[in-house]
Every structure is written in structure tokens, then in C-alpha cells.
């Protein structure tokens, strides 16, 4: 798929002469232990990789609304990209431990702010290690660049827009969380359990194979075959992170009108009047 790169392809590119125009970004993270990703990075990462943290760099400040991982402030995000040696011409390769949600979040964010040359390392760091490639503990010092953002604002919806679209049946809403969380059987992170009324459940991990690689385009088309391509698809999850693998997978499967509800369920339940559904739709 167009947004994927293999460990072998990345290794060959890093051997090339034009590596100053390539940025490798490590985004490993654990929701239950926010410091674990940075610790893992310091213990060993792909040579010359910089580290971006979900909470500090790939999300904005928390408020009464907006969810638990709101989109980052544009100026702050652009600044961290520049300090990481990334501008619009830089080829960016993002990885996490396997094909987790965090690489997809970073990839989607870069695309949202106008970057068109960003890739995910298929299989993540495990794929790199399994090919016998070395890790490094050296912390790189990238040459600063200036990233000029061109945000694609039409690719996101807020809570009010979502309500209006769902009321008019203009869109299909997807909930990317596990089935158990979707039906309200369990909820480890939030005060309420269940889902936004009308949402359909497509667990984000189902776009991956058992060994942690992305499924083929043919498999993804079959996976989403019940969704009409002429409809607008709005993708949500708990906080706009695990929705991103589904967005990338939908686009790979040929869906052109796909949007993110960044606040997702954590934003939805921050409004006391919003109803929560449980069980099957």
C-alpha cells in the first residue's frame, strides 16, 4: 500500500546519499504507562530516529471538552516538526513497536497538516529487528527546518457537526474500539461505557494480520464491503488515536470521503446531555 514501507526498503534508503532529506520518527507509547515509550526509545531505536510522544507532541492540551487526546495546536506541532528536521519535502517514516495505533496517528496528523510524503514502517520496530538490523542509543541532532502547514480542515468533524450529520443520516459513524468496549461490557478509561448512538463497530486491529502487518487492499475492501463508498464515513474511537488505522485502511480500500472525529467517545461523554448506547446497534 502507498503509505507503507518495509524494513528492507527503509534500510536501503538509510544507506543512500540523500539521508538528510529522510526523517525517521519513533512514536512508541503505552496508554497505561506514558513514560514507557520514551524509555524504550532511549534503550534502543532505529539509527537517527527522533522521538515524538503521543501526549506531549501528537496531542494538544486537555480541556473540558475535546477528548483525552485532542489534536495538537498547529504552531506547536509545526515547531516540533521543524526541530525534528521535517519540512514538506522531507520523506518521513514513522514506526512504533509493531503496527500500533500511534504510528497511524502520527501519519494521519502529518497528512492532515499538509504533508504528502509520509510512510509507516510495516511491522514496526519488530520488523526491523527481525531482519537483523541494528539499533542505536545515539540521540540525533537534526538540522532544523521550517514546515509550512496546509491543514485539511474538511477532514475532521466536531461534536456538533457529528450530531447534525447523524440526524440527517448524511454520514456513517464508525467506532474503532474493541467490541467489548463498544457494547459497554467494559470500559477501562472513561466514566461511561458504551458508544455514540448509531455508531457501527469496526475494531481497528482487524485491519492487521495476525503477525501484525497490514492486510492487503483486497482484504481491506472485503473487510469494509458493507460500507457504501458514496457515503461520508466518520471514524471515531476513544480519543481519536485508534481511529487513525481505520482511516488509513479505508482510504487504501478506495473510500475517498473519510473524516476523523478527533474527540471521539471521550469528547462525546463530556457533554452531559449526550446519550450513550450499549449493546448491538
XYZ file of N, CA and C in Angstrom:
843
model
N 0.842 -1.198 0.000
C 0.000 0.000 0.000
C 0.872 1.242 0.000
N 0.325 2.331 -0.475
C 1.130 3.519 -0.749
C 1.725 4.149 0.499
N 1.131 3.919 1.686
C 1.650 4.560 2.890
C 2.575 3.637 3.694
N 2.908 2.471 3.157
C 3.739 1.510 3.875
C 5.137 1.418 3.278
N 6.100 1.127 4.137
C 7.465 0.861 3.711
C 7.966 -0.331 4.521
N 8.725 -1.216 3.894
C 9.239 -2.381 4.602
C 10.558 -2.041 5.295
N 10.958 -2.903 6.216
C 12.230 -2.708 6.913
C 13.396 -2.723 5.927
N 13.338 -3.618 4.948
C 14.416 -3.678 3.950
C 14.478 -2.398 3.130
N 13.320 -1.888 2.729
C 13.291 -0.646 1.949
C 13.834 0.525 2.763
N 13.462 0.588 4.035
C 13.966 1.659 4.883
C 15.477 1.547 5.052
N 15.968 0.360 5.283
C 17.411 0.160 5.454
C 18.173 0.631 4.226
N 17.685 0.272 3.055
C 18.354 0.682 1.822
C 18.337 2.196 1.652
N 17.237 2.817 2.020
C 17.163 4.281 1.906
C 18.132 4.961 2.876
N 18.267 4.396 4.060
C 19.178 4.987 5.035
C 20.642 4.803 4.652
N 20.905 3.894 3.725
C 22.260 3.723 3.200
C 22.567 4.723 2.093
N 21.527 5.356 1.560
C 21.688 6.238 0.414
C 22.396 7.531 0.751
N 22.655 8.302 -0.289
C 23.420 9.544 -0.132
C 22.565 10.711 0.330
N 21.254 10.626 0.161
C 20.387 11.782 0.440
C 19.621 11.616 1.749
N 20.282 11.061 2.766
C 19.585 10.795 4.021
C 19.210 12.071 4.771
N 19.811 13.211 4.373
C 19.442 14.454 5.060
C 18.008 14.847 4.761
N 17.411 14.236 3.749
C 16.024 14.540 3.418
C 15.086 13.406 3.831
N 15.557 12.575 4.766
C 14.754 11.487 5.324
C 14.714 11.654 6.831
N 13.534 11.562 7.411
C 13.379 11.618 8.865
C 12.671 10.358 9.337
N 13.251 9.696 10.314
C 12.641 8.518 10.924
C 12.114 8.938 12.292
N 10.858 8.598 12.571
C 10.192 9.062 13.791
C 9.700 7.862 14.594
N 10.164 7.763 15.819
C 9.769 6.721 16.760
C 8.631 7.279 17.617
N 7.483 6.590 17.611
C 6.326 7.070 18.387
C 5.816 6.006 19.349
N 6.687 5.128 19.802
C 6.243 4.101 20.741
C 5.635 4.737 21.995
N 4.563 4.115 22.472
C 3.821 4.692 23.596
C 2.970 3.611 24.236
N 2.701 3.776 25.536
C 1.793 2.881 26.249
C 0.799 3.749 27.014
N -0.486 3.563 26.735
C -1.504 4.372 27.394
C -1.482 4.190 28.911
N -1.162 2.975 29.368
C -1.150 2.707 30.801
C 0.123 3.198 31.485
N 1.165 3.457 30.702
C 2.446 3.916 31.251
C 3.050 4.917 30.274
N 2.644 6.193 30.345
C 3.045 7.195 29.355
C 4.552 7.396 29.221
N 5.332 7.001 30.203
C 6.782 7.191 30.109
C 7.489 6.015 29.443
N 6.776 4.922 29.200
C 7.408 3.700 28.713
C 7.965 3.853 27.304
N 7.281 4.592 26.452
C 7.744 4.746 25.078
C 9.081 5.448 24.987
N 9.221 6.551 25.720
C 10.487 7.299 25.709
C 11.611 6.451 26.301
N 11.311 5.700 27.353
C 12.317 4.816 27.937
C 12.786 3.780 26.929
N 11.836 3.206 26.196
C 12.190 2.208 25.186
C 13.042 2.834 24.087
N 12.705 4.056 23.701
C 13.488 4.767 22.689
C 14.929 4.957 23.152
N 15.119 5.362 24.381
C 16.461 5.602 24.904
C 17.268 4.308 25.006
N 16.573 3.192 25.196
C 17.257 1.902 25.280
C 17.679 1.377 23.920
N 17.065 1.870 22.842
C 17.445 1.439 21.504
C 16.394 1.782 20.477
N 16.832 2.396 19.373
C 15.908 2.814 18.323
C 16.598 2.685 16.973
N 15.847 2.839 15.911
C 16.423 2.829 14.565
C 17.393 4.002 14.463
N 18.578 3.782 13.916
C 19.576 4.863 13.861
C 19.019 6.158 13.280
N 19.325 7.261 13.965
C 18.934 8.623 13.584
C 17.455 8.926 13.793
N 16.707 8.014 14.397
C 15.291 8.279 14.657
C 15.137 9.299 15.770
N 14.185 10.218 15.588
C 13.792 11.140 16.656
C 12.569 10.565 17.355
N 12.285 11.060 18.554
C 11.147 10.540 19.300
C 10.064 11.614 19.443
N 8.830 11.235 19.129
C 7.669 12.095 19.355
C 6.705 11.364 20.275
N 6.253 12.065 21.299
C 5.423 11.497 22.345
C 3.942 11.800 22.069
N 3.088 10.783 22.257
C 1.663 10.964 21.993
C 1.085 12.118 22.802
N 1.372 12.150 24.092
C 0.787 13.179 24.951
C 1.412 14.547 24.748
N 2.735 14.591 24.598
C 3.430 15.870 24.532
C 3.461 16.486 23.143
N 3.533 15.669 22.108
C 3.749 16.193 20.760
C 2.601 15.921 19.787
N 1.931 14.781 19.944
C 0.903 14.386 18.977
C -0.513 14.680 19.484
N -0.605 15.404 20.599
C -1.896 15.789 21.161
C -1.799 17.203 21.711
N -2.954 17.835 21.869
C -2.994 19.181 22.420
C -3.307 19.173 23.906
N -3.479 20.365 24.457
C -3.774 20.493 25.874
C -5.199 20.047 26.175
N -5.365 19.412 27.321
C -6.677 18.929 27.731
C -7.562 20.082 28.185
N -8.855 19.965 27.889
C -9.826 20.959 28.316
C -11.086 20.273 28.799
N -12.115 21.043 29.052
C -13.390 20.466 29.483
C -13.980 19.573 28.398
N -13.733 19.940 27.154
C -14.203 19.157 26.016
C -13.029 18.941 25.054
N -13.260 18.128 24.049
C -12.201 17.875 23.075
C -11.582 16.504 23.194
N -11.942 15.763 24.234
C -11.431 14.417 24.378
C -10.099 14.351 25.090
N -9.635 13.117 25.314
C -8.414 12.914 26.091
C -7.141 13.012 25.267
N -7.259 13.073 23.946
C -6.096 13.325 23.086
C -6.499 14.278 21.960
N -6.810 15.532 22.297
C -7.201 16.490 21.244
C -6.077 16.728 20.262
N -6.429 17.198 19.086
C -5.395 17.485 18.092
C -4.435 18.540 18.621
N -3.149 18.428 18.287
C -2.189 19.417 18.781
C -2.421 20.787 18.173
N -2.010 21.802 18.919
C -2.008 23.156 18.393
C -1.117 23.210 17.155
N -1.602 23.877 16.110
C -0.866 23.891 14.846
C 0.549 24.436 15.006
N 0.687 25.569 15.668
C 2.010 26.183 15.805
C 2.960 25.282 16.583
N 2.460 24.679 17.656
C 3.300 23.798 18.465
C 3.734 22.578 17.662
N 2.809 22.003 16.899
C 3.137 20.812 16.124
C 4.123 21.143 15.007
N 3.902 22.240 14.326
C 4.812 22.655 13.262
C 6.213 22.904 13.824
N 6.289 23.491 15.007
C 7.588 23.752 15.613
C 8.339 22.460 15.938
N 7.629 21.469 16.470
C 8.308 20.209 16.802
C 8.735 19.486 15.534
N 7.935 19.606 14.464
C 8.356 19.018 13.195
C 9.637 19.674 12.706
N 9.679 21.009 12.758
C 10.872 21.724 12.319
C 12.100 21.335 13.117
N 11.945 21.236 14.442
C 13.077 20.847 15.289
C 13.495 19.404 15.033
N 12.582 18.612 14.495
C 12.893 17.219 14.172
C 13.467 17.060 12.770
N 13.705 18.180 12.091
C 14.285 18.128 10.761
C 13.301 17.779 9.671
N 12.040 18.186 9.870
C 10.983 17.821 8.923
C 10.361 19.065 8.311
N 10.364 19.131 6.982
C 9.560 20.106 6.254
C 8.723 19.347 5.235
N 8.079 20.060 4.334
C 7.150 19.403 3.401
C 7.850 18.475 2.420
N 9.143 18.705 2.159
C 9.883 17.885 1.208
C 10.527 16.657 1.854
N 10.568 16.623 3.164
C 11.221 15.520 3.867
C 10.398 14.247 3.757
N 11.060 13.147 3.422
C 10.406 11.842 3.481
C 10.391 11.399 4.942
N 9.206 11.136 5.468
C 9.062 10.782 6.876
C 8.620 9.327 6.992
N 9.342 8.565 7.803
C 8.975 7.177 8.098
C 8.689 7.073 9.581
N 7.485 6.665 9.921
C 7.038 6.590 11.310
C 6.937 5.127 11.723
N 7.361 4.846 12.954
C 7.199 3.478 13.445
C 6.876 3.469 14.928
N 6.226 2.384 15.351
C 6.090 2.081 16.767
C 6.564 0.657 16.969
N 6.097 -0.043 18.015
C 6.671 -1.358 18.288
C 6.268 -2.371 17.223
N 4.981 -2.377 16.881
C 4.504 -3.261 15.825
C 3.778 -2.363 14.818
N 2.536 -2.677 14.516
C 1.695 -1.742 13.758
C 0.633 -1.249 14.716
N 1.067 -0.446 15.659
C 0.141 0.016 16.682
C -0.561 1.283 16.209
N -1.432 1.793 17.057
C -2.247 2.944 16.684
C -1.453 4.239 16.618
N -0.295 4.288 17.274
C 0.417 5.553 17.422
C 1.121 5.980 16.129
N 1.634 5.020 15.379
C 2.236 5.355 14.090
C 1.175 5.889 13.136
N -0.005 5.280 13.158
C -1.094 5.745 12.297
C -1.543 7.145 12.706
N -1.585 7.415 14.007
C -1.949 8.757 14.483
C -0.957 9.794 13.950
N 0.333 9.516 14.068
C 1.353 10.454 13.595
C 1.275 10.627 12.084
N 1.107 9.521 11.375
C 0.991 9.574 9.917
C -0.210 10.421 9.517
N -1.356 10.172 10.155
C -2.558 10.942 9.824
C -2.358 12.422 10.134
N -1.739 12.746 11.273
C -1.512 14.137 11.640
C -0.665 14.856 10.602
N 0.400 14.211 10.153
C 1.255 14.812 9.134
C 0.456 15.076 7.860
N -0.357 14.107 7.471
C -1.183 14.295 6.288
C -2.192 15.422 6.502
N -2.783 15.473 7.686
C -3.770 16.498 7.998
C -3.169 17.898 7.889
N -1.927 18.047 8.316
C -1.274 19.354 8.248
C -0.588 19.602 6.909
N -0.830 18.725 5.931
C -0.410 19.006 4.572
C 0.788 18.253 4.060
N 1.306 17.293 4.818
C 2.463 16.534 4.357
C 1.989 15.374 3.478
N 2.637 15.170 2.354
C 2.197 14.125 1.417
C 3.246 13.042 1.198
N 4.324 13.056 1.981
C 5.408 12.093 1.778
C 5.746 11.408 3.094
N 4.728 10.770 3.682
C 4.888 10.119 4.977
C 4.506 8.648 4.869
N 5.276 7.796 5.552
C 5.093 6.352 5.472
C 5.126 5.741 6.867
N 4.501 4.572 6.983
C 4.556 3.776 8.204
C 5.431 2.554 7.936
N 6.330 2.261 8.861
C 7.150 1.052 8.756
C 6.267 -0.154 9.059
N 6.001 -0.960 8.042
C 5.108 -2.104 8.210
C 5.751 -3.124 9.149
N 5.016 -3.480 10.201
C 5.548 -4.386 11.198
C 6.299 -3.689 12.313
N 6.516 -2.382 12.173
C 7.139 -1.590 13.215
C 8.562 -1.995 13.541
N 8.992 -1.646 14.735
C 10.365 -1.927 15.146
C 10.650 -3.421 15.150
N 9.647 -4.227 15.438
C 9.850 -5.676 15.424
C 10.308 -6.163 14.056
N 9.755 -5.585 12.986
C 10.151 -5.980 11.635
C 11.613 -5.625 11.384
N 12.020 -4.458 11.864
C 13.412 -4.024 11.721
C 14.356 -4.994 12.440
N 14.001 -5.334 13.676
C 14.830 -6.243 14.477
C 14.856 -7.634 13.863
N 13.696 -8.110 13.395
C 13.612 -9.455 12.823
C 14.457 -9.609 11.564
N 14.723 -8.504 10.883
C 15.589 -8.541 9.700
C 17.067 -8.459 10.073
N 17.350 -8.366 11.342
C 18.732 -8.360 11.803
C 19.402 -7.003 11.791
N 18.633 -5.941 11.621
C 19.213 -4.597 11.578
C 19.464 -4.083 12.999
N 20.473 -3.254 13.114
C 20.930 -2.804 14.419
C 20.089 -1.649 14.967
N 20.107 -1.527 16.293
C 19.515 -0.393 16.977
C 20.627 0.529 17.470
N 20.251 1.745 17.792
C 21.204 2.736 18.262
C 20.676 3.395 19.531
N 21.602 3.845 20.377
C 21.227 4.641 21.545
C 21.636 6.105 21.363
N 22.227 6.418 20.236
C 22.647 7.793 19.971
C 21.422 8.677 19.744
N 21.433 9.848 20.343
C 20.333 10.802 20.162
C 20.718 11.757 19.036
N 19.973 11.767 17.935
C 20.341 12.607 16.797
C 20.109 14.088 17.068
N 20.803 14.911 16.319
C 20.625 16.371 16.381
C 20.270 16.845 14.973
N 18.995 16.755 14.588
C 18.598 17.098 13.219
C 18.858 18.566 12.893
N 19.123 18.832 11.632
C 19.226 20.215 11.161
C 17.813 20.794 11.112
N 17.547 21.865 11.843
C 16.183 22.422 11.878
C 15.701 22.848 10.497
N 14.410 22.653 10.272
C 13.774 23.052 9.028
C 12.497 23.823 9.362
N 11.874 24.375 8.348
C 10.621 25.103 8.531
C 9.507 24.380 7.798
N 8.544 23.880 8.545
C 7.392 23.198 7.963
C 6.264 24.209 7.801
N 5.785 24.363 6.581
C 4.687 25.287 6.302
C 3.383 24.480 6.245
N 2.497 24.633 7.224
C 1.289 23.803 7.281
C 0.231 24.226 6.272
N -0.468 23.243 5.784
C -1.650 23.473 4.944
C -2.750 22.535 5.453
N -3.352 22.885 6.594
C -4.289 21.965 7.238
C -5.502 21.642 6.379
N -5.884 20.384 6.431
C -7.048 19.900 5.681
C -8.242 19.866 6.628
N -8.771 21.052 6.910
C -9.802 21.188 7.945
C -11.080 20.422 7.629
N -11.324 20.153 6.361
C -12.549 19.457 5.991
C -12.482 17.960 6.303
N -11.324 17.488 6.786
C -11.167 16.065 7.088
C -11.443 15.740 8.550
N -11.962 16.726 9.302
C -12.344 16.486 10.694
C -13.742 17.037 10.941
N -14.415 16.472 11.937
C -15.711 16.986 12.367
C -15.700 17.114 13.883
N -16.436 18.087 14.407
C -16.563 18.205 15.854
C -17.888 17.593 16.297
N -18.175 17.686 17.583
C -19.350 17.036 18.136
C -20.648 17.575 17.537
N -20.747 18.889 17.400
C -21.968 19.475 16.866
C -22.188 19.069 15.406
N -21.110 19.079 14.634
C -21.227 18.654 13.230
C -21.637 17.193 13.146
N -21.068 16.367 14.008
C -21.413 14.947 14.012
C -22.892 14.758 14.309
N -23.398 15.445 15.300
C -24.815 15.328 15.639
C -25.712 15.689 14.455
N -25.354 16.786 13.799
C -26.152 17.241 12.667
C -26.121 16.230 11.532
N -24.942 15.714 11.249
C -24.803 14.757 10.149
C -25.529 13.453 10.451
N -25.455 13.000 11.687
C -26.131 11.762 12.050
C -27.648 11.946 12.056
N -28.100 13.116 12.468
C -29.541 13.394 12.491
C -30.108 13.376 11.078
N -29.335 13.905 10.130
C -29.772 13.959 8.739
C -29.412 12.695 7.961
N -28.786 11.740 8.656
C -28.346 10.481 8.030
C -27.441 10.743 6.832
N -26.609 11.787 6.973
C -25.679 12.121 5.900
C -24.438 11.241 5.920
N -24.136 10.674 7.088
C -22.855 10.005 7.268
C -23.022 8.684 7.996
N -21.985 7.867 7.900
C -21.887 6.632 8.680
C -20.783 6.832 9.708
N -21.108 6.556 10.964
C -20.134 6.707 12.044
C -19.566 5.347 12.415
N -18.240 5.283 12.493
C -17.545 4.065 12.895
C -16.927 4.261 14.274
N -17.047 3.250 15.119
C -16.362 3.210 16.415
C -15.247 2.171 16.280
N -14.006 2.599 16.486
C -12.847 1.747 16.222
C -12.384 0.946 17.435
N -13.067 1.082 18.558
C -12.650 0.365 19.759
C -13.053 -1.107 19.699
N -12.564 -1.870 20.664
C -12.904 -3.286 20.721
C -14.407 -3.475 20.894
N -14.901 -4.639 20.510
C -16.322 -4.939 20.605
C -16.815 -4.835 22.043
N -15.998 -5.298 23.005
C -16.397 -5.282 24.414
C -16.596 -3.849 24.912
N -15.758 -2.951 24.471
C -15.920 -1.556 24.874
C -17.092 -0.922 24.119
N -17.235 -1.278 22.861
C -18.324 -0.731 22.039
C -19.692 -1.046 22.642
N -19.909 -2.280 23.066
C -21.229 -2.649 23.592
C -21.398 -2.225 25.051
N -20.339 -1.729 25.675
C -20.430 -1.276 27.053
C -20.190 -2.352 28.085
N -19.657 -3.491 27.653
C -19.374 -4.581 28.590
C -18.238 -4.217 29.530
N -17.274 -3.439 29.008
C -16.149 -2.981 29.818
C -15.713 -1.612 29.339
N -15.139 -0.831 30.223
C -14.603 0.477 29.851
C -13.466 0.844 30.813
N -12.228 0.620 30.401
C -11.093 0.820 31.298
C -10.646 2.264 31.457
N -11.101 3.172 30.593
C -10.534 4.512 30.562
C -11.500 5.634 30.939
N -12.791 5.430 30.729
C -13.724 6.544 30.872
C -14.830 6.247 31.871
N -15.517 7.303 32.306
C -16.532 7.185 33.350
C -17.813 6.523 32.852
N -18.033 6.551 31.556
C -19.223 5.927 30.974
C -18.794 4.843 29.993
N -19.630 3.810 29.873
C -19.353 2.705 28.955
C -20.410 2.657 27.873
N -20.020 2.230 26.696
C -20.942 2.139 25.570
C -20.395 2.883 24.371
N -21.294 3.336 23.509
C -20.856 4.006 22.286
C -21.813 5.128 21.901
N -21.379 5.940 20.967
C -22.219 7.008 20.431
C -23.378 6.358 19.668
N -24.611 6.738 19.962
C -25.751 6.110 19.271
C -25.608 6.186 17.747
N -25.844 5.068 17.111
C -25.771 4.990 15.654
C -24.444 4.509 15.116
N -23.428 4.430 15.968
C -22.100 4.028 15.501
C -22.056 2.539 15.182
N -21.264 2.204 14.167
C -21.010 0.814 13.789
C -19.610 0.436 14.265
N -19.448 -0.785 14.722
C -18.167 -1.209 15.292
C -17.268 -1.871 14.255
N -16.095 -1.264 14.038
C -15.038 -1.844 13.217
C -13.741 -1.725 14.017
N -13.400 -2.787 14.742
C -12.225 -2.771 15.612
C -10.973 -2.502 14.774
N -10.170 -1.538 15.224
C -9.029 -1.097 14.424
C -8.007 -2.198 14.174
N -7.877 -3.133 15.102
C -6.875 -4.193 14.912
C -7.254 -5.164 13.804
N -8.516 -5.117 13.376
C -8.950 -6.023 12.316
C -8.426 -5.633 10.941
N -7.739 -4.487 10.826
C -7.117 -4.130 9.548
C -5.705 -4.710 9.458
N -5.291 -5.427 10.492
C -3.961 -6.021 10.539
C -4.055 -7.544 10.503
N -2.982 -8.180 10.071
C -2.909 -9.638 10.084
C -2.521 -10.120 11.482
N -2.553 -11.426 11.682
C -2.219 -11.984 12.993
C -0.774 -11.701 13.382
N 0.115 -11.568 12.408
C 1.516 -11.299 12.719
C 1.831 -9.806 12.749
N 0.790 -8.975 12.728
C 0.991 -7.551 12.950
C 1.306 -6.715 11.735
N 1.121 -7.262 10.538
C 1.309 -6.468 9.322
C -0.051 -6.012 8.799
N -0.020 -4.995 7.939
C -1.275 -4.503 7.368
C -1.830 -5.510 6.376
N -3.140 -5.664 6.385
C -3.785 -6.544 5.411
C -3.676 -5.950 4.013
N -3.874 -6.791 3.018
C -3.800 -6.349 1.623
C -5.004 -5.480 1.278
N -4.890 -4.749 0.182
C -6.004 -3.930 -0.283
C -7.236 -4.793 -0.530
N -7.033 -5.955 -1.105
C -8.159 -6.858 -1.358
C -8.845 -7.247 -0.056
N -8.064 -7.564 0.962
C -8.638 -7.946 2.260
C -9.358 -6.770 2.916
N -8.794 -5.580 2.776
C -9.429 -4.403 3.368
C -10.738 -4.066 2.665
N -10.769 -4.222 1.347
C -12.015 -3.989 0.620
C -13.101 -4.950 1.087
N -12.738 -6.183 1.342
C -13.699 -7.160 1.833
C -14.138 -6.818 3.255
N -13.190 -6.383 4.058
C -13.478 -6.040 5.453
C -14.505 -4.913 5.550
N -14.408 -3.927 4.682
C -15.306 -2.767 4.726
C -16.427 -2.849 3.684
N -16.664 -4.008 3.146
C -17.584 -4.139 1.998
C -19.019 -3.731 2.315
N -19.418 -3.746 3.584
C -20.781 -3.340 3.936
C -20.959 -1.822 3.973
N -19.880 -1.083 3.839
C -19.943 0.379 3.868
C -20.008 0.923 2.449
N -21.052 1.659 2.088
C -21.157 2.214 0.736
C -20.113 3.305 0.502
N -19.437 3.239 -0.621
C -18.347 4.183 -0.890
C -18.849 5.589 -1.194
N -20.116 5.730 -1.529
C -20.623 7.062 -1.847
C -20.979 7.857 -0.598
N -20.999 7.198 0.559
C -21.355 7.878 1.806
C -20.111 8.452 2.479
N -20.325 9.518 3.246
C -19.264 10.046 4.088
C -19.084 9.113 5.287
N -17.825 8.754 5.564
C -17.514 7.887 6.688
C -16.796 8.721 7.748
N -17.362 8.787 8.938
C -16.731 9.471 10.067
C -16.197 8.407 11.016
N -14.937 8.522 11.367
C -14.291 7.492 12.177
C -13.995 8.041 13.570
N -14.360 7.266 14.578
C -14.120 7.643 15.967
C -13.505 6.468 16.705
N -13.166 6.707 17.965
C -12.656 5.652 18.843
C -12.849 6.164 20.259
N -11.839 6.039 21.113
C -11.937 6.608 22.435
C -11.529 8.066 22.463
N -10.418 8.369 21.763
C -9.885 9.734 21.813
C -9.232 10.173 20.511
N -9.569 9.539 19.393
C -9.041 9.969 18.103
C -7.690 9.388 17.749
N -7.252 8.358 18.463
C -5.958 7.732 18.173
C -6.141 6.427 17.404
N -6.851 5.468 17.991
C -7.030 4.188 17.296
C -7.985 4.299 16.113
N -8.630 5.444 15.939
C -9.417 5.666 14.725
C -8.515 5.767 13.500
N -7.281 6.214 13.698
C -6.409 6.515 12.558
C -6.030 5.292 11.716
N -5.755 4.112 12.304
C -5.540 2.946 11.435
C -6.736 2.663 10.535
N -7.945 2.817 11.064
C -9.133 2.599 10.236
C -9.230 3.628 9.110
N -8.862 4.870 9.391
C -8.909 5.896 8.344
C -7.955 5.543 7.211
N -6.730 5.197 7.550
C -5.744 4.844 6.524
C -6.181 3.608 5.748
N -6.764 2.641 6.460
C -7.217 1.420 5.804
C -8.397 1.692 4.876
N -9.335 2.527 5.313
C -10.475 2.884 4.465
C -10.009 3.586 3.192
N -9.088 4.505 3.337
C -8.566 5.211 2.165
C -7.866 4.244 1.221
N -7.115 3.297 1.770
C -6.439 2.301 0.932
C -7.453 1.429 0.202
N -8.614 1.218 0.834
C -9.659 0.380 0.235
C -10.511 1.142 -0.772
N -10.214 2.421 -0.993
C -10.901 3.174 -2.030
C -11.970 4.128 -1.553
N -12.051 4.376 -0.229
C -13.030 5.322 0.293
C -12.398 6.709 0.292
N -13.031 7.645 -0.383
C -12.431 8.964 -0.577
C -12.984 10.035 0.356
N -14.122 9.767 0.993
C -14.755 10.761 1.862
C -14.747 10.247 3.305
N -13.555 10.273 3.906
C -13.354 9.723 5.244
C -12.872 10.840 6.168
N -13.507 10.967 7.323
C -13.159 12.045 8.253
C -12.948 11.493 9.658
N -12.227 12.246 10.456
C -11.971 11.888 11.845
C -12.808 12.758 12.781
N -13.402 12.139 13.778
C -13.971 12.869 14.909
C -12.891 12.844 15.993
N -12.057 13.871 16.079
C -10.877 13.824 16.938
C -11.171 13.548 18.408
N -12.222 14.173 18.942
C -12.525 13.972 20.358
C -13.094 12.606 20.660
N -13.817 12.047 19.696
C -14.396 10.712 19.787
C -15.222 10.516 21.067
N -15.263 9.289 21.585
C -16.155 8.969 22.694
C -15.838 9.790 23.942
N -14.544 10.060 24.190
C -14.180 10.821 25.394
C -14.676 12.260 25.320
N -14.786 12.804 24.122
C -15.380 14.131 23.964
C -16.896 14.046 24.067
N -17.473 13.057 23.416
C -18.931 12.893 23.405
C -19.494 12.846 24.823
N -18.876 12.071 25.697
C -19.419 11.910 27.047
C -19.082 13.097 27.953
N -18.278 14.043 27.462
C -18.007 15.243 28.264
C -19.183 16.210 28.237
N -20.167 15.950 27.381
C -21.396 16.741 27.325
C -22.498 15.941 28.019
N -22.966 16.376 29.169
C -23.912 15.573 29.981
C -25.187 15.196 29.247
N -25.617 16.010 28.299
C -26.886 15.724 27.616
C -26.755 14.677 26.515
N -25.538 14.335 26.125
C -25.362 13.364 25.055
C -25.676 11.937 25.558
N -26.472 11.239 24.805
C -26.847 9.882 25.153
C -25.732 8.898 24.788
N -25.694 7.795 25.507
C -24.750 6.718 25.252
C -25.536 5.432 25.039
N -25.196 4.698 23.989
C -25.882 3.452 23.684
C -25.022 2.280 24.139
N -25.678 1.175 24.494
C -24.974 -0.064 24.850
C -25.555 -1.212 24.029
N -24.830 -2.290 23.968
C -25.279 -3.441 23.205
C -25.104 -3.228 21.712
N -25.711 -4.110 20.940
C -25.630 -4.058 19.483
C -26.502 -2.933 18.949
N -26.098 -2.379 17.798
C -26.949 -1.380 17.119
C -27.964 -2.121 16.259
